[in-house]
Short mmCIF file of C-alpha atoms in Angstrom, two decimals:
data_model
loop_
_atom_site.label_atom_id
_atom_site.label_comp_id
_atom_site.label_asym_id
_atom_site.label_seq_id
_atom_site.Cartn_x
_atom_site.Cartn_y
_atom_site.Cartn_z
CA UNK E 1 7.79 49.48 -33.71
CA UNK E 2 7.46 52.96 -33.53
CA UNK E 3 11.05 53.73 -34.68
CA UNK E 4 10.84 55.05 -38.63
CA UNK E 5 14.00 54.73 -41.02
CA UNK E 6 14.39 55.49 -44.73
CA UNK E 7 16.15 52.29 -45.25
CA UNK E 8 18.47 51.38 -48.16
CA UNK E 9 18.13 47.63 -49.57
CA UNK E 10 21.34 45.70 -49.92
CA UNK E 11 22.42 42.68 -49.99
CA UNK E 12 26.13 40.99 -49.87
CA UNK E 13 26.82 37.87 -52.18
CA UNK E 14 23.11 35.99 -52.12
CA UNK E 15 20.40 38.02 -53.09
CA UNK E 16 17.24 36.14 -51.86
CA UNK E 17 14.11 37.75 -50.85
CA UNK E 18 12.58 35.77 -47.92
CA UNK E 19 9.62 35.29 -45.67
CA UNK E 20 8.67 33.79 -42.32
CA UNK E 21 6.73 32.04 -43.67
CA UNK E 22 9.00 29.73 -46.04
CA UNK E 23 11.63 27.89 -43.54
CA UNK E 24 11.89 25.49 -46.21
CA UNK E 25 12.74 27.56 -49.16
CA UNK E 26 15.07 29.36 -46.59
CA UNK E 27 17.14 26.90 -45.69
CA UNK E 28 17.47 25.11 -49.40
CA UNK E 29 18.34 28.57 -50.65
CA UNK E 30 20.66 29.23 -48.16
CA UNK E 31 23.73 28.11 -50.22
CA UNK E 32 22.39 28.56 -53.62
CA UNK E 33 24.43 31.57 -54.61
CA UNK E 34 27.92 32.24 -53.83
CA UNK E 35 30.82 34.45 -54.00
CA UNK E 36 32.66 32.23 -56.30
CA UNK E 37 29.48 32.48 -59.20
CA UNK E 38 30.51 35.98 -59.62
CA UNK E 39 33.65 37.46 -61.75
CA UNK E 40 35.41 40.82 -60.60
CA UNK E 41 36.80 42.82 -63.24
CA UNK E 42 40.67 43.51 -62.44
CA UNK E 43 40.58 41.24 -59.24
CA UNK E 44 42.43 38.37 -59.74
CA UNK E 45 41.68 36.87 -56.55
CA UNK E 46 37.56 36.71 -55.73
CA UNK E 47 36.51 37.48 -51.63
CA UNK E 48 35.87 34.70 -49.60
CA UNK E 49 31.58 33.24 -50.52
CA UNK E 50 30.16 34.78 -48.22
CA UNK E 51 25.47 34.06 -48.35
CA UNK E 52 24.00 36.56 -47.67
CA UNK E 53 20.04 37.98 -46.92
CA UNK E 54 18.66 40.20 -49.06
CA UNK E 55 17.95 43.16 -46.82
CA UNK E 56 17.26 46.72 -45.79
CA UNK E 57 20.27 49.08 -44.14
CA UNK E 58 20.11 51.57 -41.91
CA UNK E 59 22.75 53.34 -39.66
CA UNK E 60 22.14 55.84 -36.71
CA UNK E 61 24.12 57.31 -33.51
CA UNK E 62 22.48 57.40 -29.88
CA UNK E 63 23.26 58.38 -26.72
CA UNK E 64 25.98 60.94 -25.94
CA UNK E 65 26.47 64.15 -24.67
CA UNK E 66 28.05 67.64 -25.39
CA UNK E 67 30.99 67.98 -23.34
CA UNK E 68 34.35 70.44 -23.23
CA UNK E 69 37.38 69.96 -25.68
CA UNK E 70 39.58 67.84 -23.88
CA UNK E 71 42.22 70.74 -24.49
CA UNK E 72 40.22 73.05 -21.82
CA UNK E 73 39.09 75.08 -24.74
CA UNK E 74 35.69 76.61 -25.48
CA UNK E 75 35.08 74.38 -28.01
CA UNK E 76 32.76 71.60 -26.91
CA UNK E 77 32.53 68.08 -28.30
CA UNK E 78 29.73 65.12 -28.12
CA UNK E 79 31.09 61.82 -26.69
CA UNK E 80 29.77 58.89 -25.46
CA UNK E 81 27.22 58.25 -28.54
CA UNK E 82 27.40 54.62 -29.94
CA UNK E 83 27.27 53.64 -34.19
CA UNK E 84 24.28 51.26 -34.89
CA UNK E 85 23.57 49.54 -37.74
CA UNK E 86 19.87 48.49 -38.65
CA UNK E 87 19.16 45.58 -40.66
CA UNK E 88 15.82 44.64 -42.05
CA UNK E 89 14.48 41.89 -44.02
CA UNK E 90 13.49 42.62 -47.48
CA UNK E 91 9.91 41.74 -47.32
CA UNK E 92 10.11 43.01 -43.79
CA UNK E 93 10.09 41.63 -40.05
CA UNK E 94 7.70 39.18 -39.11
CA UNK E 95 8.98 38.62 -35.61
CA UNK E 96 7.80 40.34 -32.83
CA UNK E 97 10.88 41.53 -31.34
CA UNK E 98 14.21 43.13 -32.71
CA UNK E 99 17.54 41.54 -31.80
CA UNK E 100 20.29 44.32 -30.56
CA UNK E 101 23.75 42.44 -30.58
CA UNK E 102 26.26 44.06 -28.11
CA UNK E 103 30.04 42.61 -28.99
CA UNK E 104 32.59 41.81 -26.62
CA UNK E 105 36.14 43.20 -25.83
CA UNK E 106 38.71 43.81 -29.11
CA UNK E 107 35.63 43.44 -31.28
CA UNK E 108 33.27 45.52 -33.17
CA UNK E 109 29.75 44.90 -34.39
CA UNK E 110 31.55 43.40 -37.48
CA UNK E 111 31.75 40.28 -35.41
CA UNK E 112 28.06 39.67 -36.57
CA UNK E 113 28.14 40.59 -40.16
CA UNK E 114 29.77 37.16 -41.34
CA UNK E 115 33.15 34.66 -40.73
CA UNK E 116 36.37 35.73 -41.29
CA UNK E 117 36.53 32.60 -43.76
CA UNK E 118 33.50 34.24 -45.45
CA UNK E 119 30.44 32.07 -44.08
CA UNK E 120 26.78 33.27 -43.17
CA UNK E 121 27.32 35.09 -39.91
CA UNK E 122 24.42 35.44 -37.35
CA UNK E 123 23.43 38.93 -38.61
CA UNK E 124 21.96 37.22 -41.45
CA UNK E 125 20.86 33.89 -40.25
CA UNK E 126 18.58 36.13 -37.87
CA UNK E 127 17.78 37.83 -40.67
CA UNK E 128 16.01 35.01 -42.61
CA UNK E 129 14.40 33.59 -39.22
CA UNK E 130 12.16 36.94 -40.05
CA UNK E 131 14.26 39.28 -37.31
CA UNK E 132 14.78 43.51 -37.31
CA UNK E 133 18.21 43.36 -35.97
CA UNK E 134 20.50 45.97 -34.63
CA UNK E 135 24.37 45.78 -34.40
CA UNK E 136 26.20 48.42 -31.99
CA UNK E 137 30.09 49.48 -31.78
CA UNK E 138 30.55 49.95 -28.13
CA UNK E 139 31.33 53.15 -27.00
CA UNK E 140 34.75 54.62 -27.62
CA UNK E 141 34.97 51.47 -29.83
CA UNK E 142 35.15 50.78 -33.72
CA UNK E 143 32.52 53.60 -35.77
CA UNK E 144 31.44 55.05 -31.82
CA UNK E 145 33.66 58.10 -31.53
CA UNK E 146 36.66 58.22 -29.41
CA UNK E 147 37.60 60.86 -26.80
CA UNK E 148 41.28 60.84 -26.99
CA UNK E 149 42.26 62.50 -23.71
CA UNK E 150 40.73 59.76 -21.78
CA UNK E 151 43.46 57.35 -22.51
CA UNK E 152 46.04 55.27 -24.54
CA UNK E 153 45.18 52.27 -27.07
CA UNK E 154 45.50 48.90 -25.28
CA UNK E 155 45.60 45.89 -28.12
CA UNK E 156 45.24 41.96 -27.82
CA UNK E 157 48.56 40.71 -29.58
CA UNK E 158 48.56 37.89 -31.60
CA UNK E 159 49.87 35.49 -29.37
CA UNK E 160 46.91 35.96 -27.14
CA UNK E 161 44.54 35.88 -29.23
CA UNK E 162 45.80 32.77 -30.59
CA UNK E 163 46.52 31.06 -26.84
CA UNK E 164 42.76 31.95 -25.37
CA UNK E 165 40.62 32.58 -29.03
CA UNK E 166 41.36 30.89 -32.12
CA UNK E 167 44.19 27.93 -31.15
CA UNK E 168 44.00 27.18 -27.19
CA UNK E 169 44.31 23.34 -27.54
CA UNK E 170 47.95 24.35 -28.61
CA UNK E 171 48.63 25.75 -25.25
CA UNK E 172 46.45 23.89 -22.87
CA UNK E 173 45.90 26.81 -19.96
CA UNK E 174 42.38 25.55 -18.80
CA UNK E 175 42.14 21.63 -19.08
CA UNK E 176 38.73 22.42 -21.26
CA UNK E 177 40.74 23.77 -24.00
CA UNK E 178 42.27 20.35 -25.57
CA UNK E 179 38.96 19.93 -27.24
CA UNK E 180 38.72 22.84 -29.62
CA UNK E 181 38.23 21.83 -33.29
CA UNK E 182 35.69 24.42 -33.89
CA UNK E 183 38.12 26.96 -35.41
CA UNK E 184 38.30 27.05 -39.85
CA UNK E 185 42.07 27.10 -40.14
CA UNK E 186 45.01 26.37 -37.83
CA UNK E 187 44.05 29.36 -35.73
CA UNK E 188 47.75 30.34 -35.86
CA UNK E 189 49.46 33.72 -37.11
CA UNK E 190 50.05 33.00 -40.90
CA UNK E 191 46.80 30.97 -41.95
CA UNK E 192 44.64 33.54 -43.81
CA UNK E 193 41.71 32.84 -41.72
CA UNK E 194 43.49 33.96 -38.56
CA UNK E 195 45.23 36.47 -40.03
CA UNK E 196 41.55 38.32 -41.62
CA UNK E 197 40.04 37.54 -38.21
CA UNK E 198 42.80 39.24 -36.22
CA UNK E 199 43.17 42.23 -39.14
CA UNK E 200 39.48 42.83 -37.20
CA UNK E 201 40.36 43.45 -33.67
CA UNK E 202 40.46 46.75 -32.94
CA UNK E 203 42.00 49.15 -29.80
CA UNK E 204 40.44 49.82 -27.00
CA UNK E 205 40.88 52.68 -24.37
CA UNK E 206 43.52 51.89 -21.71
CA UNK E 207 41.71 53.71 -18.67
CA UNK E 208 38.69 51.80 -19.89
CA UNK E 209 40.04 48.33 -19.63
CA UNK E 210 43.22 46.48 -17.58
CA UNK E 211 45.09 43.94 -18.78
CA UNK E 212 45.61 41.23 -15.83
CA UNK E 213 48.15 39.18 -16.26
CA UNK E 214 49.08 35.78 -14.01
CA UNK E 215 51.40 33.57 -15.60
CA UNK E 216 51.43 33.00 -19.57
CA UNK E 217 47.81 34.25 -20.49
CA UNK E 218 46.99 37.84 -20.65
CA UNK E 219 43.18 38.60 -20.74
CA UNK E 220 40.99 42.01 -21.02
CA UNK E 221 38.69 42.56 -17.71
CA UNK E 222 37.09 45.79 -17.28
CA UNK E 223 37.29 48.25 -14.34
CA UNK E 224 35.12 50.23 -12.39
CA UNK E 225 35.77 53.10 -15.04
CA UNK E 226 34.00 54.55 -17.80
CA UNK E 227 33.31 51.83 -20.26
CA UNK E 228 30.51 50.78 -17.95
CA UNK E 229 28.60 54.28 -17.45
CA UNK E 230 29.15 55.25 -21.42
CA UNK E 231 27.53 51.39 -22.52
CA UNK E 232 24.67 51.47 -20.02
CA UNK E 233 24.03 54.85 -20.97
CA UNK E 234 23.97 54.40 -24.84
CA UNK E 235 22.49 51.18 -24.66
CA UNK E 236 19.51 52.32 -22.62
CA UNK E 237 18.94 55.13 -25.08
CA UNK E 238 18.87 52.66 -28.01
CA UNK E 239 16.69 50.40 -26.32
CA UNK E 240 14.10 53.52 -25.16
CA UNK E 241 14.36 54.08 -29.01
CA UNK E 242 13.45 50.79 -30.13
CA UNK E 243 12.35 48.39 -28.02
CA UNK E 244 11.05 45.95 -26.41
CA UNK E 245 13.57 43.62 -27.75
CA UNK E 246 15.73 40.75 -27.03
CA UNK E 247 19.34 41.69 -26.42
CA UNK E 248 22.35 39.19 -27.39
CA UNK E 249 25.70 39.80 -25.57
CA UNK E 250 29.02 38.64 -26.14
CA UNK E 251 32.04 38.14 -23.14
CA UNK E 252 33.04 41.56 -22.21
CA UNK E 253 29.69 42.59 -23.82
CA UNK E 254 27.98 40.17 -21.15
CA UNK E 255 28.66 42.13 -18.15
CA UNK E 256 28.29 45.62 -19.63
CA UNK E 257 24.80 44.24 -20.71
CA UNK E 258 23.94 43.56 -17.14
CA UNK E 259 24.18 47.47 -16.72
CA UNK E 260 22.01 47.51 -19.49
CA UNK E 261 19.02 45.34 -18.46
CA UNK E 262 19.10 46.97 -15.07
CA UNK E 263 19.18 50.28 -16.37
CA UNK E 264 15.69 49.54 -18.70
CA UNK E 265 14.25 46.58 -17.58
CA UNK E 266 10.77 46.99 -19.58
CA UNK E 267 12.62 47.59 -22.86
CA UNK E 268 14.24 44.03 -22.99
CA UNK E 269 11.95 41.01 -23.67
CA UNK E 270 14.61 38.72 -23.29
CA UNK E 271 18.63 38.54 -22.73
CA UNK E 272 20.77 35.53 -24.26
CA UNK E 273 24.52 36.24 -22.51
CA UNK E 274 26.86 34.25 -24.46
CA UNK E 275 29.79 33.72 -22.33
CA UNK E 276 29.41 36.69 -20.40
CA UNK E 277 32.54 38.68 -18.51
CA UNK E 278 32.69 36.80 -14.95
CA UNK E 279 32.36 35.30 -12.72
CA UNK E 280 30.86 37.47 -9.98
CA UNK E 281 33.79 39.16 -7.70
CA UNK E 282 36.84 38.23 -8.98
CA UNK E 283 38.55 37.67 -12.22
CA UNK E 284 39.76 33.64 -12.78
CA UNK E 285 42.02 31.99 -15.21
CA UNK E 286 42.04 28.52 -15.96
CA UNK E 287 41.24 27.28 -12.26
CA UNK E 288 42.31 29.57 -10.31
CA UNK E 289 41.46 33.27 -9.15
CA UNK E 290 43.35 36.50 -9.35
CA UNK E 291 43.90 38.23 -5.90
CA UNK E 292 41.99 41.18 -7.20
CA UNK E 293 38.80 42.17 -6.92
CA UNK E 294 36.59 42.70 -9.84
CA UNK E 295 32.70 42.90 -10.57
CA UNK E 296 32.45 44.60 -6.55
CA UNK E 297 28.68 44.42 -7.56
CA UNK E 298 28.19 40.74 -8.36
CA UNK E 299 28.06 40.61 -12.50
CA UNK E 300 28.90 44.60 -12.86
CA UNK E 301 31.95 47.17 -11.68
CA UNK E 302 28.76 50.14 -11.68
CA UNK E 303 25.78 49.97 -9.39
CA UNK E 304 22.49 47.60 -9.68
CA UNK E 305 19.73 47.05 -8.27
CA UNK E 306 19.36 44.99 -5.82
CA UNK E 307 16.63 44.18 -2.90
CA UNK E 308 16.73 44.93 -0.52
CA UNK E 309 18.43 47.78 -1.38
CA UNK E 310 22.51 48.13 -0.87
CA UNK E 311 24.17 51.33 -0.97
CA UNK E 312 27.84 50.11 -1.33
CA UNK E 313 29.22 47.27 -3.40
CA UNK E 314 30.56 46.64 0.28
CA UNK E 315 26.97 45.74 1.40
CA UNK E 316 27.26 42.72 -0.53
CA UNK E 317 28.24 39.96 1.31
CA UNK E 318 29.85 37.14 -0.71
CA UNK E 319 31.07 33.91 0.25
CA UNK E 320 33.12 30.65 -1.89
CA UNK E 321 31.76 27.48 -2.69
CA UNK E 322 33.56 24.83 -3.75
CA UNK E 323 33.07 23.12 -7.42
CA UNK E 324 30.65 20.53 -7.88
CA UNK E 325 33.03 18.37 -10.30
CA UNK E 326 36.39 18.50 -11.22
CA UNK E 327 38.23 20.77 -13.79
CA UNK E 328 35.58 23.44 -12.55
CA UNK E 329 36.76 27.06 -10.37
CA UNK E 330 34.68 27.23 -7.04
CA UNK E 331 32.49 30.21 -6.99
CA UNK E 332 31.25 33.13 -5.14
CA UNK E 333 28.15 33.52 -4.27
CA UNK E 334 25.73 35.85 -2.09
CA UNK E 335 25.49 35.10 1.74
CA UNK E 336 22.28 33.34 2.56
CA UNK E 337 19.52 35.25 2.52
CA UNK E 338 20.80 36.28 -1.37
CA UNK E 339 19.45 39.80 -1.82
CA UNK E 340 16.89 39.72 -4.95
CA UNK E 341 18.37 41.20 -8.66
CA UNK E 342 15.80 43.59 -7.98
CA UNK E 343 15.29 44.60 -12.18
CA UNK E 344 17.18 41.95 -13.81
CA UNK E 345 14.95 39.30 -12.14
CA UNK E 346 11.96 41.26 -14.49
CA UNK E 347 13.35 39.73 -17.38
CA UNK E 348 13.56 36.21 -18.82
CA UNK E 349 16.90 35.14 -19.53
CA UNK E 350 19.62 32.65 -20.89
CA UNK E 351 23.18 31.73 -20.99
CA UNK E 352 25.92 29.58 -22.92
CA UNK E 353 29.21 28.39 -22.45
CA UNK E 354 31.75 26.39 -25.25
CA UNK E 355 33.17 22.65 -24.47
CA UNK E 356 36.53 24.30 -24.92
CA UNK E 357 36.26 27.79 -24.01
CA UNK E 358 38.06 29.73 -21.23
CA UNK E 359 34.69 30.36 -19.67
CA UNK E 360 33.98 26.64 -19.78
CA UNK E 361 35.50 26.01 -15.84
CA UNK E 362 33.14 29.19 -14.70
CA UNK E 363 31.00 30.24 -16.33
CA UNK E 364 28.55 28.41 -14.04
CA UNK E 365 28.94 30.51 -11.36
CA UNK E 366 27.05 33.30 -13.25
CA UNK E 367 24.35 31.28 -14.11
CA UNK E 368 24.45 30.02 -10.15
CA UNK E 369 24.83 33.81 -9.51
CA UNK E 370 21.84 34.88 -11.55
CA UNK E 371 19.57 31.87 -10.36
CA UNK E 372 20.26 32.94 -6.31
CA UNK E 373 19.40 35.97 -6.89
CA UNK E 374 15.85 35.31 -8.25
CA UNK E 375 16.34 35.83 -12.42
CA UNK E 376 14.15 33.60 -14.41
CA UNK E 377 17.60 32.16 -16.56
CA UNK E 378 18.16 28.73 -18.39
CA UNK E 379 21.64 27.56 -19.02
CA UNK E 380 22.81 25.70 -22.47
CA UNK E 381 25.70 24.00 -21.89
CA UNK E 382 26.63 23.27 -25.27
CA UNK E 383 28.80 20.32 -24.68
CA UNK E 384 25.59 18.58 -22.74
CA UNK E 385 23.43 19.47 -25.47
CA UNK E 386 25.76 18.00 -28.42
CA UNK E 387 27.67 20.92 -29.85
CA UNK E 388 30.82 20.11 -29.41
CA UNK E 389 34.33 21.66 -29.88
CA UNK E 390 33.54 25.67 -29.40
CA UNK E 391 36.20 28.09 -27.69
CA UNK E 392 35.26 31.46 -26.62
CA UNK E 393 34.18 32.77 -30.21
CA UNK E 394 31.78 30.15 -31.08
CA UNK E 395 29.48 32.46 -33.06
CA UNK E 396 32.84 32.52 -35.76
CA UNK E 397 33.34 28.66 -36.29
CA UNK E 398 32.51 26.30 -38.22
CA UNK E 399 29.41 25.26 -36.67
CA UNK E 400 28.15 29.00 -35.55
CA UNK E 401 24.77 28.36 -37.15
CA UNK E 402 23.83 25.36 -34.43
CA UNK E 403 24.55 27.22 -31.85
CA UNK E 404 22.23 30.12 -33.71
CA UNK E 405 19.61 27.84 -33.41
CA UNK E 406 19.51 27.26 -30.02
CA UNK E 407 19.15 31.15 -29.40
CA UNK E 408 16.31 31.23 -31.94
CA UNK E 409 14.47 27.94 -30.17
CA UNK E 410 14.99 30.39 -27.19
CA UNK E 411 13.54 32.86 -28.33
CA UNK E 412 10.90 30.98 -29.00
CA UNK E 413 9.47 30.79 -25.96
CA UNK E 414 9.91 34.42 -25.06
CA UNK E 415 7.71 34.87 -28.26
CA UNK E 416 4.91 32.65 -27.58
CA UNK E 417 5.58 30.92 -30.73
#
């Protein structure tokens, strides 16, 4: 890579040094060392163990602009820049791509670091596969600056996070969600695990998201606004920075990485969408669909390309289909002839969906979505494949490092190794 960083070394809990090379020794050592071998002078109560890879650390900005005080002064301000971490193996990467991970709505690139109950989180699994890997606040989001004029905070409560996140099988809203077990804790407000997981979720700009509400849930979907633009803007200037290199999305971080891929095409070697914001056109919950419109281009509120050409979301004709199976939402689709994905078909990708997740009656019709209009994509159902239990957070529970592996089988083959 051509990018050059005076990197500091760190490490978190275990402090192993590890190769590519030594899967075995990997593995075994995984669990060797833990938070609860080490004493803390005046703390009565130790952290949660949380393994950890040795490493190298790096942080950087990209992207953003100068731009005019919001207060019409002559003062001018930069906005739009993103906060992302670098993390390097200790003996260095021996993979030939990075991994950028690009969190989803309420979330920062925390998300990747580790478990709120203090397990290996996929920053560092990655990490010991031999990966370079990058972890970015969204824009106007967490460590990326925030342009206060542009709106008010808009928060997940508690109750919602616990009814579509952490404890759905309490509240049944999706016939899917009765078989979450993947959660560590009750998943309710009071159990410590919830309760550090939801001390994480953070604000996010009101003009830059709308809360759409039918009946008892309440969920985040994005609008045609700014969040968008700002994320396909900074993420393109990370990946011109760095790549080629595989990019790893997360829910609402799913459809603003569509903007992404279509923006730089040649800088991504691969995208893994793990329950990606959908499905094309319309917002759903549980079975049915909102009466507004959302995604007016397919997978995206912003322009992409498509072939032939369209110069209007208008020009894309859309029509329902029903559900192959039961406890599934019909879908929308492209009229036939589909019109090509013009750059996101120039890139091999992959999706996943939870048993129990609130994606699990839809998310197919992205992958169906994606496949029409001529993308190269494979779909892991993870209840077909064995892993069983997930909600919407999967890369949190108990058994986040199976469902790891499958992205790092994946990538794989977009590898050559």
């Amino acid at each position: 890579m051509l990018f050059s960083i005076k990197p500091v070394l760190v490490s978190l809990g275990l402090a192993v040094a590890l190769t590519c090379a030594d899967s075995s020794s990997r593995k075994a050592s995984s669990n060797s060392t833990q938070w609860s071998d080490f004493t803390f002078p005046g703390i009565t109560s130790k952290p949660p163990h949380s393994p950890e890879v040795l490493h190298k650390r790096n942080y950087f900005y990209v992207g953003g602009q100068y731009t005019p005080e919001s207060s019409g002064g002559k003062q001018e301000i930069m906005t739009g820049q993103i906060y992302v971490e670098q993390l390097i193996p200790a003996g260095g990467p021996c993979k030939k791509y990075p991994l950028v991970f690009l969190h989803g709505a309420g979330q920062t690139g925390t998300n990747w670091l580790n478990t709120p109950d203090g397990r290996m989180g996929w920053a560092s699994y990655f990490l010991r596969e031999g990966y370079e890997v990058f972890i970015l606040d969204q824009p106007q989001r967490g460590r990326s600056i925030w342009e206060l004029s542009q709106g008010k905070p808009l928060y997940v409560s508690p109750l919602e996070t616990e009814e579509q996140f952490t404890a759905p099988q309490h509240f049944k809203y999706w016939p899917q969600a009765v078989f979450h077990t993947q959660w560590p804790g009750t998943g309710l407000r009071g159990d410590p695990v919830f309760d550090q997981f939801y001390a994480s979720q953070v604000e996010s700009q009101k003009n830059m998201a709308r809360r759409c509400c039918h009946g008892i849930i309440s969920s985040l979907t994005l609008t045609k606004t700014m969040a968008s633009i700002l994320t396909r803007n900074a993420g393109a200037a990370l990946l011109n920075k760095i790549g080629p290199a595989i990019l790893i999305t997360h829910s609402e971080g799913g459809q603003l990485g569509w903007g992404i891929a279509d923006a730089v095409p040649s800088k991504l070697a691969g995208l893994f969408a793990l329950e990606p914001g959908g499905p094309p056109f319309k917002d759903a919950e549980g079975l049915k669909y909102l009466n507004s419109t959302a995604r007016g281009w397919g997978l995206t509120d912003i322009p992409i390309g498509y072939d032939p050409p369209v110069a209007t979301a208008s020009d894309i004709k859309s029509v329902e289909v029903p559900p192959p199976a039961e406890n599934l939402t019909s879908c929308y689709r492209q009229v036939q002839p589909a019109k090509r994905l013009a750059n996101l078909a120039k890139i091999p990708m992959a999706m996943a969906t939870s048993q129990a997740s609130y994606h699990a009656p839809y998310d197919y019709c992205t992958f169906e979505y994606l496949k029409q209009g001529g993308v190269d994509v494979t779909y892991f159902n993870l209840t077909a494949i064995g892993i069983l239990g997930n909600g919407h957070l999967s890369f949190l529970e108990k058994n986040n490092l199976a469902i790891a592996k499958v992205l790092a089988d994946w990538f794989k083959t977009i590898e050559g190794s």
